Amino acid sequence: MSETPVELELQLSIQPSPQPELERGLQPPLPTQDPSETHQQTQLQPEIQPSESNPEQQQQAKPLWIKHRKLLLLFWGFSLCAAFLGLIYYMHQNRQNRSNNQTVTVTPCLSPACQWASARLSMSADQFREPCEYFLFTCGSDRLSPDRGGGQRGQGIPGHPQNQNGKFVWPERRGQSKEREDRGLREGKILDRKTVLLQYLRKILESNDSASSSAVQKAKGFYHSCLDTRSIDNAGEEPFLTLIQKLGGWAVSGRWNQTDFNSTLSLLMRDYATFPFFNLYVGKDPKEIARGTTKRYIQIDQPDLLIPIEWNNKTQKSQAKAQTLRPFLATCQRYLALLGAPDSSSMIHVGMFMSLSSELAVTAAPLQYRLSKGQLYQRMTIKELQIQAPAIDWLGCLQAAFHPLRLIEDDHVLLHNLPYMVQMSPIIGKWLNKHELSTSGPLQTYMVLNLLHTLMPALDSRFSETAKNLSVALGNTEGVAPRWKHCVLETERGFDSVLTHLLSERTAHREAKEIVQNIFSSFKSKLHELKWTDQKSLQSVMKKVQSLIPRLWTTSEISSEAELDLLFSEVSVSTHSFFSNYVQLLSLWQKKRRKLLTEQIEAFDILSVTPLLLGNELLFPMGMFVPPLFHPNYPRAMNYGAMGFLIAKDILHLLLPDIYSQSETVHAVGGCVWAHYLTMTEKASRGGAFSLSAAQQQEVWVQYSALQIALQAYHQSLKNHPGDTSISGFSLTRLFLLSFSQVNCDFDPYHEFMPLEPSFLITVICAKSHLCPTNLQCPNKTQQHSLQTC
């Protein structure tokens, strides 16, 4: 139920103080005089007043009154002045509180965004009506059950990869009402931030705006051609077979011009972003970054091999997985059959492809092994690389990939597995020089099948189904992403600058900057409340924090639609030919890579949803500030409850990755919150409690502190800019907590360390404070009187 204006005023009159949250709690205003005492005084008053019915007593009292009348008049005057001043002070404070918080009446938010948010909130459970149920089971995870050994976060969450059934029922709660089951399923659909951003980009791409620029229309046309699976299926394999003929054909089809190996490889790299024998990247040298150098280099790495491989710790070599060779063989045969290869010859070509793949696999090594051997970022010139691995025309291939840039033999490149390059060269030479294979073209077939893998997203469903079957055979049980998500991701690969422009246009820059600044300010004040192991630790952290400049991460690379139109002027998007559109996307992708090498600009990742450190700047991507997590027309309580919490959590993870050993507060708060959980669930009394690890205690502290930081920042925003609207008549604090509960299942790299559902933190916040509209206590929990404020 919604709160009265008095309750609202009490809640928001609480202002942050420099005292630690652990010690001060959230105290209510001082109580006024007890009404029972006033009533008692009223009853006693007739007994102490002189009686008018006794004249003798009046005559005896009159001389005493006349004798002390000056003193009485003076006392009466002082009393009147004190009462008058007190009344003025009370009226001033009351007016100030009302003007600061504007909580006497909650102004409803009636914007379309708020109406949509109201409908969304109505689909969620009201945690203040069923606190015992909501805060313990909101994400549907059973990982805390002692009978299950703690489990693992994510199991039991509808839609989670570890729970493919999409539905979970608590063992001890079977047979409950259909209403609660439906509620659990609704809440299980809480989305992670990356999916929220992709859905927002989808809405932009599907919007019908005839006034859009040419570049925007091409991006939307590309997206819609990707969605047109009927046209893709009708085209079948013909677009790919036509492309093979442009590359000189291949022996599998019986038509091959016996093209030069390095010439074909150069074409694949330049026009189709395909790298069969090695990978290409563009990036900086970590050794130079420390010196402030911004130069970028071509970086050459081992390829992403199509054949499944595994690392043998005994031999320290990679090898093909024996148990996957049969399904991989069947998959290759199926691909050739779909491309029209005759059965009589396909097995020979598949056998040679697998043999060559296996030989290359032996020379590959996992990243961790290469890192331990110092094989990353090895610098050498193109000329030196040519001597080490002569089978590849390195200068010719790199010039083709970065055309029209001028590269010379003395240019430096960075290698991430030189031993692979050295061993790859004789393998290629051997297969090139086998005279008995001269007409079979095994290297050409190898390159064509790698090109097929690159273009797989643009081919009909028969190819994607074949790839899916292999993935299942390899033990991958993850579901296939919906088509719209696949198409948004593919559109971003080629038209990222267009989507960045569209996203920037729709981002509320002023509101986003304001919440970032307020959360960061509240975060810094939180650091001073911690009990540090030593002063040196505090100084080190504060020095790092004080040097940072938080800002919204935008890009000035493309500043106008006219520039975008010029950039994409050579792109021709076909409405019903996604394959031709996709081939152009690959060319755009390679141009973007070339641009990174020549221009000293930072690559902008439009799909980023968490802040990052770049020098002394703390950058917050625009993709964080999208509905339903953030909207400029939402009440600020909603924005701070959801996005404010996420920002605070991200900052704590980014700037304090390992604070457990530096602060006593982390251990104390983590233990306190855990005690709340054990009491509420009665696990301690049943002997089902298990202790938290250091990582778990730190994550509990991070998320609890993030909620406190967001709430403190919201109160400060109300103090600086009084007034806020609300939704559905909820008080501002209640709306804040409701908004927080909508994102409590957000998945981040640390979610596996969170031993309880984050929404449970609301009960800890409300345990001994007067912020919450309802006392979140369960009638059947007898130990709640002992709960302490964390």
Short mmCIF file of N, CA and C in Angstrom, two decimals, residues 23 111 116 119 141 146 180 253 281 298 303 443 464 482 513 574 587 628 635 661 703 728 750 778:
data_model
loop_
_atom_site.label_atom_id
_atom_site.label_comp_id
_atom_site.label_asym_id
_atom_site.label_seq_id
_atom_site.Cartn_x
_atom_site.Cartn_y
_atom_site.Cartn_z
N GLU A 23 27.67 2.25 11.09
CA GLU A 23 27.49 2.70 12.47
C GLU A 23 26.23 3.54 12.66
N SER A 111 4.08 10.62 -18.67
CA SER A 111 4.69 10.53 -20.01
C SER A 111 4.49 9.13 -20.57
N TRP A 116 4.51 3.18 -19.93
CA TRP A 116 5.08 1.87 -20.28
C TRP A 116 5.75 1.25 -19.06
N ALA A 119 3.19 -0.17 -16.64
CA ALA A 119 2.69 -1.48 -17.08
C ALA A 119 3.71 -2.57 -16.79
N SER A 141 16.69 -19.20 -8.44
CA SER A 141 17.89 -20.04 -8.33
C SER A 141 17.85 -20.86 -7.06
N PRO A 146 21.33 -25.94 1.04
CA PRO A 146 22.41 -26.76 1.60
C PRO A 146 22.33 -28.21 1.15
N ARG A 180 1.52 -17.81 -8.28
CA ARG A 180 2.93 -17.67 -7.91
C ARG A 180 3.84 -18.28 -8.97
N SER A 253 34.14 -29.27 -57.69
CA SER A 253 33.09 -29.13 -58.69
C SER A 253 33.54 -29.56 -60.08
N TYR A 281 45.07 -8.85 -36.78
CA TYR A 281 44.47 -7.85 -35.89
C TYR A 281 45.23 -6.55 -36.05
N ILE A 298 50.19 -4.07 -37.16
CA ILE A 298 49.55 -5.28 -37.64
C ILE A 298 49.98 -6.42 -36.73
N PRO A 303 45.34 -19.17 -36.62
CA PRO A 303 43.95 -19.06 -37.10
C PRO A 303 42.96 -19.74 -36.16
N LEU A 443 44.76 -27.29 -51.04
CA LEU A 443 44.85 -25.98 -50.40
C LEU A 443 43.70 -25.07 -50.85
N SER A 464 23.02 -23.57 -41.82
CA SER A 464 23.00 -23.26 -40.38
C SER A 464 22.54 -24.46 -39.57
N PRO A 482 17.81 -15.82 -31.26
CA PRO A 482 16.72 -15.47 -32.17
C PRO A 482 17.25 -14.71 -33.39
N LYS A 513 25.02 12.13 -17.81
CA LYS A 513 26.19 12.72 -17.16
C LYS A 513 25.90 13.05 -15.70
N SER A 574 20.81 -4.37 -51.33
CA SER A 574 19.71 -4.99 -52.06
C SER A 574 18.65 -5.46 -51.08
N SER A 587 33.70 -6.39 -46.67
CA SER A 587 34.61 -5.37 -47.20
C SER A 587 34.65 -4.16 -46.28
N PRO A 628 14.79 -0.50 -20.84
CA PRO A 628 14.00 0.00 -19.70
C PRO A 628 14.84 0.34 -18.48
N PRO A 635 10.81 8.94 -13.56
CA PRO A 635 11.16 9.56 -12.26
C PRO A 635 12.61 9.24 -11.93
N SER A 661 41.32 -7.77 1.19
CA SER A 661 42.49 -7.78 2.06
C SER A 661 42.88 -6.39 2.55
N GLN A 703 27.75 -5.42 -3.77
CA GLN A 703 26.38 -5.16 -4.20
C GLN A 703 25.58 -4.42 -3.13
N SER A 728 2.32 5.05 -10.35
CA SER A 728 1.34 4.21 -9.64
C SER A 728 1.16 4.62 -8.19
N TYR A 750 31.06 -11.30 -12.25
CA TYR A 750 31.20 -11.67 -10.84
C TYR A 750 29.96 -12.34 -10.28
N CYS A 778 8.71 -11.31 8.41
CA CYS A 778 7.86 -12.46 8.19
C CYS A 778 7.25 -12.88 9.53
#
